[in-house]
XYZ file of N, CA and C in Angstrom:
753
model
N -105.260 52.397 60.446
C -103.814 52.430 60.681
C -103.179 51.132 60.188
N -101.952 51.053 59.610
C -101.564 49.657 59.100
C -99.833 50.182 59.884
N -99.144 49.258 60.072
C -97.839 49.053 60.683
C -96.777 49.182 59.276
N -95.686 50.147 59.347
C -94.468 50.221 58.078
C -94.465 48.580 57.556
N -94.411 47.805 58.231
C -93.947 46.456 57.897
C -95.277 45.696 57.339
N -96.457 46.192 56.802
C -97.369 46.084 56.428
C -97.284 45.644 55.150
N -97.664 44.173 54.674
C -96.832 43.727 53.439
C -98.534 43.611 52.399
N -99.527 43.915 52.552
C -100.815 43.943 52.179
C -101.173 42.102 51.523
N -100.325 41.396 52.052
C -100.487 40.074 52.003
C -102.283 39.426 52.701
N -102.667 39.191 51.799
C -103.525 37.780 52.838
C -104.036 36.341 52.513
N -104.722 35.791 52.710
C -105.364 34.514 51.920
C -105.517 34.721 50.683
N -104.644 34.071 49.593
C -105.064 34.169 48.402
C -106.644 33.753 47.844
N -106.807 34.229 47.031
C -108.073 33.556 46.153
C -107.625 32.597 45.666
N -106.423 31.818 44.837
C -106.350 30.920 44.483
C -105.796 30.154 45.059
N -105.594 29.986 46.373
C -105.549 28.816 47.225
C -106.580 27.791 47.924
N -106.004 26.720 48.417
C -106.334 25.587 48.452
C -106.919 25.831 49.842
N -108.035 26.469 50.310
C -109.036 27.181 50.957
C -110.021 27.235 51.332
N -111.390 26.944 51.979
C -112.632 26.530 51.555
C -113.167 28.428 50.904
N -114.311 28.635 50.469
C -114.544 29.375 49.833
C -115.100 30.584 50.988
N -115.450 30.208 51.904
C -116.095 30.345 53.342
C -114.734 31.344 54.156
N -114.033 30.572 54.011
C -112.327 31.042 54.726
C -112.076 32.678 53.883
N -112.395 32.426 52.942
C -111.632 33.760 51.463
C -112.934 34.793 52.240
N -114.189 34.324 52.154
C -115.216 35.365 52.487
C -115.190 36.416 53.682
N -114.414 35.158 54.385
C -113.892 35.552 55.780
C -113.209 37.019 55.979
N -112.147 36.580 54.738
C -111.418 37.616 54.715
C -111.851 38.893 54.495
N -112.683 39.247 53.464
C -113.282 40.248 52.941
C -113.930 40.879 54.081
N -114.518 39.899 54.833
C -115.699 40.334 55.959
C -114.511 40.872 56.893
N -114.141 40.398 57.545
C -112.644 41.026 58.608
C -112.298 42.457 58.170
N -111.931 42.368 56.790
C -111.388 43.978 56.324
C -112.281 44.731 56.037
N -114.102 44.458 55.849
C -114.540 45.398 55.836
C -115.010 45.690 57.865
N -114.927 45.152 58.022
C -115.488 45.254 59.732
C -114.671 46.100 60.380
N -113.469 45.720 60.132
C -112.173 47.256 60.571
C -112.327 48.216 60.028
N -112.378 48.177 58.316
C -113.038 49.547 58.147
C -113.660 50.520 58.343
N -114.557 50.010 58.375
C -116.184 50.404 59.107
C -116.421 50.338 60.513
N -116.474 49.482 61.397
C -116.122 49.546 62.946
C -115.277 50.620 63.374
N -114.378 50.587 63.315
C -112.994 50.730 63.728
C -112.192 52.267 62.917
N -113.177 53.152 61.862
C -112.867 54.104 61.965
C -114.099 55.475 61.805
N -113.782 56.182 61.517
C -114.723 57.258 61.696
C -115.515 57.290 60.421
N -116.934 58.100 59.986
C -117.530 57.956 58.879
C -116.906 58.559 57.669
N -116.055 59.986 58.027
C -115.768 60.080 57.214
C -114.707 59.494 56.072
N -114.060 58.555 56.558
C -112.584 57.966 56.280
C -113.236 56.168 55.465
N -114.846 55.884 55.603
C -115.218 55.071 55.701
C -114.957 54.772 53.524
N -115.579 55.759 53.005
C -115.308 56.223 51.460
C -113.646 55.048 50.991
N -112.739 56.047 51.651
C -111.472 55.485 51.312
C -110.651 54.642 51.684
N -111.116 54.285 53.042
C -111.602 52.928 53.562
C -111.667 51.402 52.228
N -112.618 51.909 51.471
C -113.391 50.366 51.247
C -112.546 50.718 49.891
N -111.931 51.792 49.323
C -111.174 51.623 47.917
C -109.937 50.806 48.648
N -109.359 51.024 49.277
C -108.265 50.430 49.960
C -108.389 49.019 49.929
N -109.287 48.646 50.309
C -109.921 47.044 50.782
C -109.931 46.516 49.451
N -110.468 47.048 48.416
C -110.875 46.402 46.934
C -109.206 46.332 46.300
N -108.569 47.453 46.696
C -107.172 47.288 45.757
C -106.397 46.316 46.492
N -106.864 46.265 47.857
C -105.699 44.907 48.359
C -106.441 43.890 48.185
N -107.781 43.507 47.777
C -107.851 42.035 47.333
C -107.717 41.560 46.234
N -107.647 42.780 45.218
C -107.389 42.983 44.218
C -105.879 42.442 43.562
N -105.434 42.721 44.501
C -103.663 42.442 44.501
C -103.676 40.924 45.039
N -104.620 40.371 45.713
C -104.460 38.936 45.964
C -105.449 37.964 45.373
N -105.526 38.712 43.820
C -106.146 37.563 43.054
C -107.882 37.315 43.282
N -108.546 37.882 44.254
C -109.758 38.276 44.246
C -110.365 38.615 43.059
N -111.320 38.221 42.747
C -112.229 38.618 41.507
C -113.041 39.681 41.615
N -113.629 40.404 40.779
C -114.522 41.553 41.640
C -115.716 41.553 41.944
N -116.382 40.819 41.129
C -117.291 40.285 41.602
C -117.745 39.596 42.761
N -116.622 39.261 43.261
C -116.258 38.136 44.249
C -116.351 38.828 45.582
N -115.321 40.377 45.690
C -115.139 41.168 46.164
C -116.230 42.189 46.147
N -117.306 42.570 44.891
C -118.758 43.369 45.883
C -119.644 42.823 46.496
N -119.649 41.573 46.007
C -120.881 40.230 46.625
C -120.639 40.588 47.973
N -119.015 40.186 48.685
C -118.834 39.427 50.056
C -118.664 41.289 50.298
N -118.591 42.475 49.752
C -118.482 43.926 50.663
C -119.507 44.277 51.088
N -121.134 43.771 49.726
C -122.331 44.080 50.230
C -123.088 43.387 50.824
N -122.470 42.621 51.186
C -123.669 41.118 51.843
C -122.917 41.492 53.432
N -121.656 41.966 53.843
C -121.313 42.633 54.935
C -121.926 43.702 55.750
N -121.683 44.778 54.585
C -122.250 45.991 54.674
C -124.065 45.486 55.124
N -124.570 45.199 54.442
C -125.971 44.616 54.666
C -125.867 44.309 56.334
N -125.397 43.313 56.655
C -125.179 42.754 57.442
C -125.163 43.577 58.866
N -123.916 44.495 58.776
C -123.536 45.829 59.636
C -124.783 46.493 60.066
N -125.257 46.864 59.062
C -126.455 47.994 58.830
C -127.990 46.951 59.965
N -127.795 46.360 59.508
C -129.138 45.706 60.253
C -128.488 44.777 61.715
N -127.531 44.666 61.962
C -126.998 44.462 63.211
C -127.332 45.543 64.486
N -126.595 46.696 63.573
C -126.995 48.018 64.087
C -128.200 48.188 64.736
N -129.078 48.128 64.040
C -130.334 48.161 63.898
C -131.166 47.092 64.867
N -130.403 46.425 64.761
C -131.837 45.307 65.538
C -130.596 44.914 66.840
N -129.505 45.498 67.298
C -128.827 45.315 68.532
C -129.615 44.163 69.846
N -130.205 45.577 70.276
C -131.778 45.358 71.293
C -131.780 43.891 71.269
N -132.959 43.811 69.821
C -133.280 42.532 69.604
C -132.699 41.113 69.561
N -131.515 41.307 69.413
C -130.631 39.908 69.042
C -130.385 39.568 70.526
N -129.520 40.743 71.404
C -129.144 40.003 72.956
C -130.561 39.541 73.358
N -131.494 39.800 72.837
C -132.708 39.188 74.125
C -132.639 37.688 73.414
N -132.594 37.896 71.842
C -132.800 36.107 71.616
C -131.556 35.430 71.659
N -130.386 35.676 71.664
C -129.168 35.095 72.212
C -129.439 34.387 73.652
N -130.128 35.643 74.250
C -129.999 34.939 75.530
C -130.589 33.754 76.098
N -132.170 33.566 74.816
C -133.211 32.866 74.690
C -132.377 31.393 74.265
N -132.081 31.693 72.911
C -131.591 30.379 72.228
C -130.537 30.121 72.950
N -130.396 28.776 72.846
C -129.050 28.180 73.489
C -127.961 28.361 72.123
N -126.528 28.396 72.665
C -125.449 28.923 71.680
C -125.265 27.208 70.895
N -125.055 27.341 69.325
C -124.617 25.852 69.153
C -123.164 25.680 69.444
N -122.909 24.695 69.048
C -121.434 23.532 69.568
C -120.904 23.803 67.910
N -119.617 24.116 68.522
C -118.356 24.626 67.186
C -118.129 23.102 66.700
N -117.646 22.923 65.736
C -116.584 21.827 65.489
C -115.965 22.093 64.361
N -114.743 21.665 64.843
C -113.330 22.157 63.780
C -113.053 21.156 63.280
N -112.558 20.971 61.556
C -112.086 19.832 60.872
C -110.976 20.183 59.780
N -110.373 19.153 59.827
C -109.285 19.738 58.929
C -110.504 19.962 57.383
N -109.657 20.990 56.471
C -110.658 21.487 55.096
C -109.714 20.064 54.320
N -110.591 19.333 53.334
C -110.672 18.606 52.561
C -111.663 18.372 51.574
N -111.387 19.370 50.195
C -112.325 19.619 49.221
C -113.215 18.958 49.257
N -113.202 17.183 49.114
C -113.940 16.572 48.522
C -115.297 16.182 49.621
N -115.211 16.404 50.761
C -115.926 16.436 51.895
C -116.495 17.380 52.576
N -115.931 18.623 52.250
C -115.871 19.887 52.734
C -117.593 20.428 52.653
N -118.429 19.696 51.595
C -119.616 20.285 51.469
C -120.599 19.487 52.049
N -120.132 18.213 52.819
C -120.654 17.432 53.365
C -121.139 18.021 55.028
N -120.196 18.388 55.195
C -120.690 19.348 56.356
C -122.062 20.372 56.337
N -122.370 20.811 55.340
C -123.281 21.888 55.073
C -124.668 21.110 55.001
N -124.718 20.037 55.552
C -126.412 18.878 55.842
C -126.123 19.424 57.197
N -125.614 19.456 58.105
C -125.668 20.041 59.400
C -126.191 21.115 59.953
N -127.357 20.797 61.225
C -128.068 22.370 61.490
C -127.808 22.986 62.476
N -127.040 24.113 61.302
C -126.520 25.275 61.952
C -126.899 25.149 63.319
N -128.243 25.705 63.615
C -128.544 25.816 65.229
C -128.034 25.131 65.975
N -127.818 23.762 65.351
C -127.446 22.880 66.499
C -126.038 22.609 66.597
N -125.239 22.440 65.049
C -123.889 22.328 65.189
C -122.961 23.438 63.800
N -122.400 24.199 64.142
C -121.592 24.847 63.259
C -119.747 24.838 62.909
N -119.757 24.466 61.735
C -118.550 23.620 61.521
C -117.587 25.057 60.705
N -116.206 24.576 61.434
C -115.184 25.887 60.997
C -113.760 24.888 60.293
N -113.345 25.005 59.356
C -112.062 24.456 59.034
C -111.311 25.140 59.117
N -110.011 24.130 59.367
C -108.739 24.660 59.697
C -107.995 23.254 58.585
N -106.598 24.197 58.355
C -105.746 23.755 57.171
C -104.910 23.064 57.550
N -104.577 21.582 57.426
C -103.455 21.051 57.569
C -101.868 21.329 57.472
N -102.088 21.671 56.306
C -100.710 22.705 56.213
C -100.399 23.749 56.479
N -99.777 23.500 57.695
C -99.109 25.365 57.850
C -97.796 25.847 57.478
N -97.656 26.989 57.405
C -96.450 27.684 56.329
C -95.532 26.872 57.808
N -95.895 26.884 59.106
C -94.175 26.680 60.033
C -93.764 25.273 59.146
N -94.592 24.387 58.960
C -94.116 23.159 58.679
C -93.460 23.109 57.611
N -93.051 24.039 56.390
C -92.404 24.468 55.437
C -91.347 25.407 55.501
N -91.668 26.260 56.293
C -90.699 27.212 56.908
C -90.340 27.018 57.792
N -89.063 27.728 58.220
C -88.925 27.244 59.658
C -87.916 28.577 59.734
N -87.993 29.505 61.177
C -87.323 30.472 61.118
C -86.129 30.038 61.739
N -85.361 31.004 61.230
C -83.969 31.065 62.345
C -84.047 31.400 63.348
N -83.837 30.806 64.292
C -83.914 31.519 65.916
C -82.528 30.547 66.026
N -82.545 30.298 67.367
C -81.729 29.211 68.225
C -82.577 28.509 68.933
N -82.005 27.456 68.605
C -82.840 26.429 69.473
C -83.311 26.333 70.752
N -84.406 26.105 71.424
C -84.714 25.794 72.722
C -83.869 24.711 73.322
N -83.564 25.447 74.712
C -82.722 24.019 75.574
C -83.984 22.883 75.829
N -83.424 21.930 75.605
C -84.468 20.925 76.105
C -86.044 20.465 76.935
N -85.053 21.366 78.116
C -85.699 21.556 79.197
C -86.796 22.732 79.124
N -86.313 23.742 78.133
C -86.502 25.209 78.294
C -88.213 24.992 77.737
N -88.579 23.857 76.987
C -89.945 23.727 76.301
C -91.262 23.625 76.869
N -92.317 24.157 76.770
C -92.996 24.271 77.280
C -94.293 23.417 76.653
N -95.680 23.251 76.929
C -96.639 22.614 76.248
C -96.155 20.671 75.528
N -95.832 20.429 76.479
C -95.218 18.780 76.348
C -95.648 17.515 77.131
N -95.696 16.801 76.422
C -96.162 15.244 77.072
C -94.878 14.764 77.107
N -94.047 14.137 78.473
C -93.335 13.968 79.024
C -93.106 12.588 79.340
N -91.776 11.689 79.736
C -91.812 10.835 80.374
C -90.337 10.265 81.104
N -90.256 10.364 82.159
C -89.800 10.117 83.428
C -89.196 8.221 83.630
N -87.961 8.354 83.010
C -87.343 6.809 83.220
C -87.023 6.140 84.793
N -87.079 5.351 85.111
C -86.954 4.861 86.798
C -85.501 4.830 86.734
N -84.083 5.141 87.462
C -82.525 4.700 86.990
C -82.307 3.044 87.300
N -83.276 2.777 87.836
C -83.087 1.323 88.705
C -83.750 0.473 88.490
N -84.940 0.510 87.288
C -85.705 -0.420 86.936
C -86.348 0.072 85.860
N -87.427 -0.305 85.141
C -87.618 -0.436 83.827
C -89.013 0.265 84.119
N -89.615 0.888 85.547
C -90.707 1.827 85.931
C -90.420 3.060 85.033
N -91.861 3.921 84.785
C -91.567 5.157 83.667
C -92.950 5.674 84.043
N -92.968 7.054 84.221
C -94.194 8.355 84.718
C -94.595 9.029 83.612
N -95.312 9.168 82.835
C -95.554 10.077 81.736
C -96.700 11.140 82.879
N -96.211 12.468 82.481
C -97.324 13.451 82.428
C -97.272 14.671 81.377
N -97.940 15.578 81.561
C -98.195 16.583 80.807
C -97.735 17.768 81.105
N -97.462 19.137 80.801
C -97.422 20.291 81.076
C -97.421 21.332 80.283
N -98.196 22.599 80.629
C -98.225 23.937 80.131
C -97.025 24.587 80.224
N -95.941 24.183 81.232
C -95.302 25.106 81.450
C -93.729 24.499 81.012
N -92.827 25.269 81.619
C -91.365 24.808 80.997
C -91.242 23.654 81.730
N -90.773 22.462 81.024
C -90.822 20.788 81.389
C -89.370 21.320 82.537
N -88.597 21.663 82.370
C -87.582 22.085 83.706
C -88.125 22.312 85.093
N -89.417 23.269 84.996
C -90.022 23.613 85.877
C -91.144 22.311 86.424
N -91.862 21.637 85.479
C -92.294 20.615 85.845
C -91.660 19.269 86.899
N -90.560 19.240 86.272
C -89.389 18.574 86.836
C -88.378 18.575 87.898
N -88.518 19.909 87.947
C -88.108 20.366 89.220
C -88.785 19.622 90.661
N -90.513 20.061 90.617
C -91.410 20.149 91.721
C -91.071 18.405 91.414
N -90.904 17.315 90.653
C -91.220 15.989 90.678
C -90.400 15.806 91.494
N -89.032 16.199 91.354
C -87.571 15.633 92.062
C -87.961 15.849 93.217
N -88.375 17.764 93.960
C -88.157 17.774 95.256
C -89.425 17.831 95.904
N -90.493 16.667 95.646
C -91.784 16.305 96.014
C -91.251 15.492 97.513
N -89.968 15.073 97.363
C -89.996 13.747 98.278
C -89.759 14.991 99.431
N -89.028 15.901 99.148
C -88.640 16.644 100.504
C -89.851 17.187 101.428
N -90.729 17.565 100.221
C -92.129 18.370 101.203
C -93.009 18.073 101.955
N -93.401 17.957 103.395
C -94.171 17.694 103.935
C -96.090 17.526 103.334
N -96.006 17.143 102.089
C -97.289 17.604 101.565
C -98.445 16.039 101.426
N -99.509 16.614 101.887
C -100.445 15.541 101.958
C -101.112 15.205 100.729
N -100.128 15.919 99.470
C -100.489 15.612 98.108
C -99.935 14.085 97.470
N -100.567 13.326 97.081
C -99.606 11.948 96.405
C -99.043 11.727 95.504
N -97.225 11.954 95.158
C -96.745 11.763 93.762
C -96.415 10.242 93.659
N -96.993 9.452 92.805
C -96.491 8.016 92.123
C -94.863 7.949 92.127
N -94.371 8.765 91.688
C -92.972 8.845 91.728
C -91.909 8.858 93.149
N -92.658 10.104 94.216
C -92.211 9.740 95.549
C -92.191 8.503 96.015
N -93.757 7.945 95.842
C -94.245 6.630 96.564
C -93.177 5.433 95.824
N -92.554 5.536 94.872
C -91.995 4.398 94.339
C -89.719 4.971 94.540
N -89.245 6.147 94.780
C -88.199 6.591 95.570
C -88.598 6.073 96.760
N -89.548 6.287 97.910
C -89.427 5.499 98.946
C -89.293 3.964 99.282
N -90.637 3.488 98.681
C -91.047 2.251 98.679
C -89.671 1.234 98.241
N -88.460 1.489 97.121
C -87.554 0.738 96.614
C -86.444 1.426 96.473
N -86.586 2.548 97.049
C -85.270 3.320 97.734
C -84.777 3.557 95.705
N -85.431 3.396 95.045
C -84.934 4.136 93.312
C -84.706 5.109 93.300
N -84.103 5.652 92.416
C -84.411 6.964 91.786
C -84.592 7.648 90.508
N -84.575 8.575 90.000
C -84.945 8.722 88.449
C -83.723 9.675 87.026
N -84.186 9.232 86.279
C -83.089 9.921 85.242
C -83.568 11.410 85.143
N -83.063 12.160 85.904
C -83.543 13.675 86.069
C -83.264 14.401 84.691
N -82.091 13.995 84.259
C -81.345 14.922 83.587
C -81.429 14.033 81.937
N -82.357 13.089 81.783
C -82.175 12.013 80.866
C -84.142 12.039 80.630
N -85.070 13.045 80.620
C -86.446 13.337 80.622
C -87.072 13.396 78.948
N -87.419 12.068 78.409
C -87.968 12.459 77.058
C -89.252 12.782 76.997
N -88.894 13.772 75.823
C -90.337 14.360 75.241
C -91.156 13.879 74.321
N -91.960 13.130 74.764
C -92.757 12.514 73.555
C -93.742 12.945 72.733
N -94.221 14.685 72.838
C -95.201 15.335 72.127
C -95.022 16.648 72.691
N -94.948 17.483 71.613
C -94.816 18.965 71.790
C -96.526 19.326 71.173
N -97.970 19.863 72.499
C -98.781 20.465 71.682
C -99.612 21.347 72.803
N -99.727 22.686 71.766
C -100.224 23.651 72.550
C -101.367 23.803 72.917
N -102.707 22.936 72.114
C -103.965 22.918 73.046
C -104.166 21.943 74.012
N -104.561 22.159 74.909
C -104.590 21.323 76.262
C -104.989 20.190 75.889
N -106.158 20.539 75.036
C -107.435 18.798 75.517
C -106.716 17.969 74.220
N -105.770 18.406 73.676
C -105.032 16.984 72.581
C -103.866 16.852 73.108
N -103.359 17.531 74.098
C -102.441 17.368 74.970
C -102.571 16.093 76.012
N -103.925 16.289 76.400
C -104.079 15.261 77.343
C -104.529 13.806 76.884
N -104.969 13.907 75.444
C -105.154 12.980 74.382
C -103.932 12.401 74.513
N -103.082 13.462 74.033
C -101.462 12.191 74.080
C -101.262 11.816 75.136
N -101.397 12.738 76.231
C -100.685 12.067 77.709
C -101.177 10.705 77.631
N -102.802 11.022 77.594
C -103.303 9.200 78.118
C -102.970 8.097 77.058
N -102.556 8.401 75.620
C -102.410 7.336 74.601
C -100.566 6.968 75.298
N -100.001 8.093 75.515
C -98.832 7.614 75.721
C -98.604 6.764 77.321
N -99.371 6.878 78.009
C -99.869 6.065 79.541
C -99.943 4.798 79.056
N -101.014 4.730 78.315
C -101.362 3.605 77.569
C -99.966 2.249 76.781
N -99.271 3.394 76.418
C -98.010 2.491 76.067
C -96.631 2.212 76.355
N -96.888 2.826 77.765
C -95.953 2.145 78.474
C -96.233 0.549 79.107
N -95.297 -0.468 79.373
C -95.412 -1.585 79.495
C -94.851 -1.689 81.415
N -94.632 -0.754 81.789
C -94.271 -0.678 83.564
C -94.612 0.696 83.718
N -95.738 1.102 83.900
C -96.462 2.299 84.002
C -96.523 2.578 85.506
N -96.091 4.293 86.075
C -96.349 4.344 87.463
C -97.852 5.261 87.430
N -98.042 5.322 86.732
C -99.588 6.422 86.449
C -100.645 5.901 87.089
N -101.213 6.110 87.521
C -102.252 5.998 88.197
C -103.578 5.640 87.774
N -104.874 4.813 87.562
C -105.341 4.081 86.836
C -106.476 5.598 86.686
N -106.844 6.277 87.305
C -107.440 7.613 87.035
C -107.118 8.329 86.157
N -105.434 8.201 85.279
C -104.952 9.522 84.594
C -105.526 9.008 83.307
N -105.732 7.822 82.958
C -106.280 7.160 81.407
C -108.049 7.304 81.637
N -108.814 7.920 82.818
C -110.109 7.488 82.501
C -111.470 8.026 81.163
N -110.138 9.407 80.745
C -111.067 9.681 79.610
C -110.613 9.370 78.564
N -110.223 8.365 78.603
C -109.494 7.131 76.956
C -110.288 6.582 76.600
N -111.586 6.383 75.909
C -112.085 5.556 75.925
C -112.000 3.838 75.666
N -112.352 3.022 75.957
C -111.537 1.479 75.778
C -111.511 1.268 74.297
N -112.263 1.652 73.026
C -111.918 1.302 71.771
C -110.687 1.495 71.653
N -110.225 2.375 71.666
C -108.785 2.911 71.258
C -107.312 1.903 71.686
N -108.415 1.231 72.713
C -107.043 0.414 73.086
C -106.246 -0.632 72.217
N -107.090 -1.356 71.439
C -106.753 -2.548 71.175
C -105.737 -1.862 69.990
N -106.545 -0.254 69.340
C -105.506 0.320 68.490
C -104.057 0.741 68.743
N -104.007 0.859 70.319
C -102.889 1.344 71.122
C -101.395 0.266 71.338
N -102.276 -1.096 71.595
C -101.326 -2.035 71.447
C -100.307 -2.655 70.189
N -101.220 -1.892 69.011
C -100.545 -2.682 67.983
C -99.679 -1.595 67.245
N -99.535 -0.055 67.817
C -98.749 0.748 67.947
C -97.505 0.030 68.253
């Protein structure tokens, strides 16, 4: 099944790609093929597959290598099912690691054993950073996945944290922490009481918009790090390691 709005677009062949990524592709469209529909449909299936890589600059050669080294693949998967979950379960799984693709290094990775570590690239350039759609803008507040930071109105004190969720909503629970009877500890309450301050609610900069957590929390702690009247807590930096610091200061 393909959707009306189905533009038969995908990874070109002549892009700036590792060669691994393009194979990818081939393998994906034959796996839907074949997976994903019945035997008989399987025939016109794989002409389909050849004319759309065909249309994206694929070579053909290029295109029976990576259909039959799949197909191969399928066929003896099938086949030895049974066998693989028992040694999956045996071998321990290796450790991914992702790097940006950079031709000239890119094959440097391939001294690495598999078993132990298997390496996936990802592209620096993405089409958003070139494109950019029309929508309307997000309200400020309305953003979600952000490293944050919290001005004191009364002194030169400042809270950086993090959040998954809409920084409004984050901001909210900070303000009315002081009201709740809770045996939880906000840095921010403790310093509204302690000097009777208060904070720029409505004045909250964003110092990093990013959607995976663990480089999320990368920034939180680099940006902890550079504040010069920090209310953070000496626990929120402990997975910083100390090299980084001396790099942090001259930021």
């Amino acid at each position: 099944y393909r959707k009306p709005t189905f533009s038969g677009r995908f990874l070109n062949f002549l892009s700036n790609h590792p060669l691994s990524q393009k194979r990818g592709v081939v393998f994906s469209l034959v796996d839907r093929a074949f997976l994903l529909s019945d035997f008989g449909f399987h025939k016109r299936n794989l002409t389909l597959i050849i004319d759309i890589l065909l249309d994206n600059d694929y070579p053909l050669d290029f295109i029976f290598d990576s259909v039959n080294l799949r197909i191969k693949h399928l066929l003896k998967n099938h086949k030895d099912h049974a066998r693989t979950q028992i040694d999956n379960n045996i071998n321990a799984c290796p450790s991914w690691l992702t790097v940006p693709f950079i031709p000239i290094h890119a094959e440097k990775f391939k001294r690495f054993d598999r078993s132990v570590v298997r390496v996936s690239f990802r592209s620096p350039n993405k089409m958003k950073k070139y494109i950019k759609v029309q929508r309307d803008s997000r309200l400020h507040t309305s953003k979600s996945n952000v490293v944050y930071k919290i001005q004191c109105n009364d002194c030169d004190a400042s809270y950086v944290g993090q959040t998954s969720r809409q920084l409004k909503t984050r901001i909210k629970e900070h303000r009315n922490h002081i009201n709740y009877n809770s045996s939880t500890r906000s840095v921010i309450t403790d310093h509204r009481l302690e000097y009777n301050h208060d904070f720029r609610w409505d004045d909250v900069e964003i110092l990093d918009e990013e959607p995976c957590y663990r480089k999320r929390l990368v920034s939180e702690m680099l940006n902890i790090k550079k504040q010069k009247f920090s209310l953070n807590l000496q626990t929120d930096t402990e997975g910083l390691h100390e090299a980084y610091i001396p790099i942090i200061n001259k930021i």
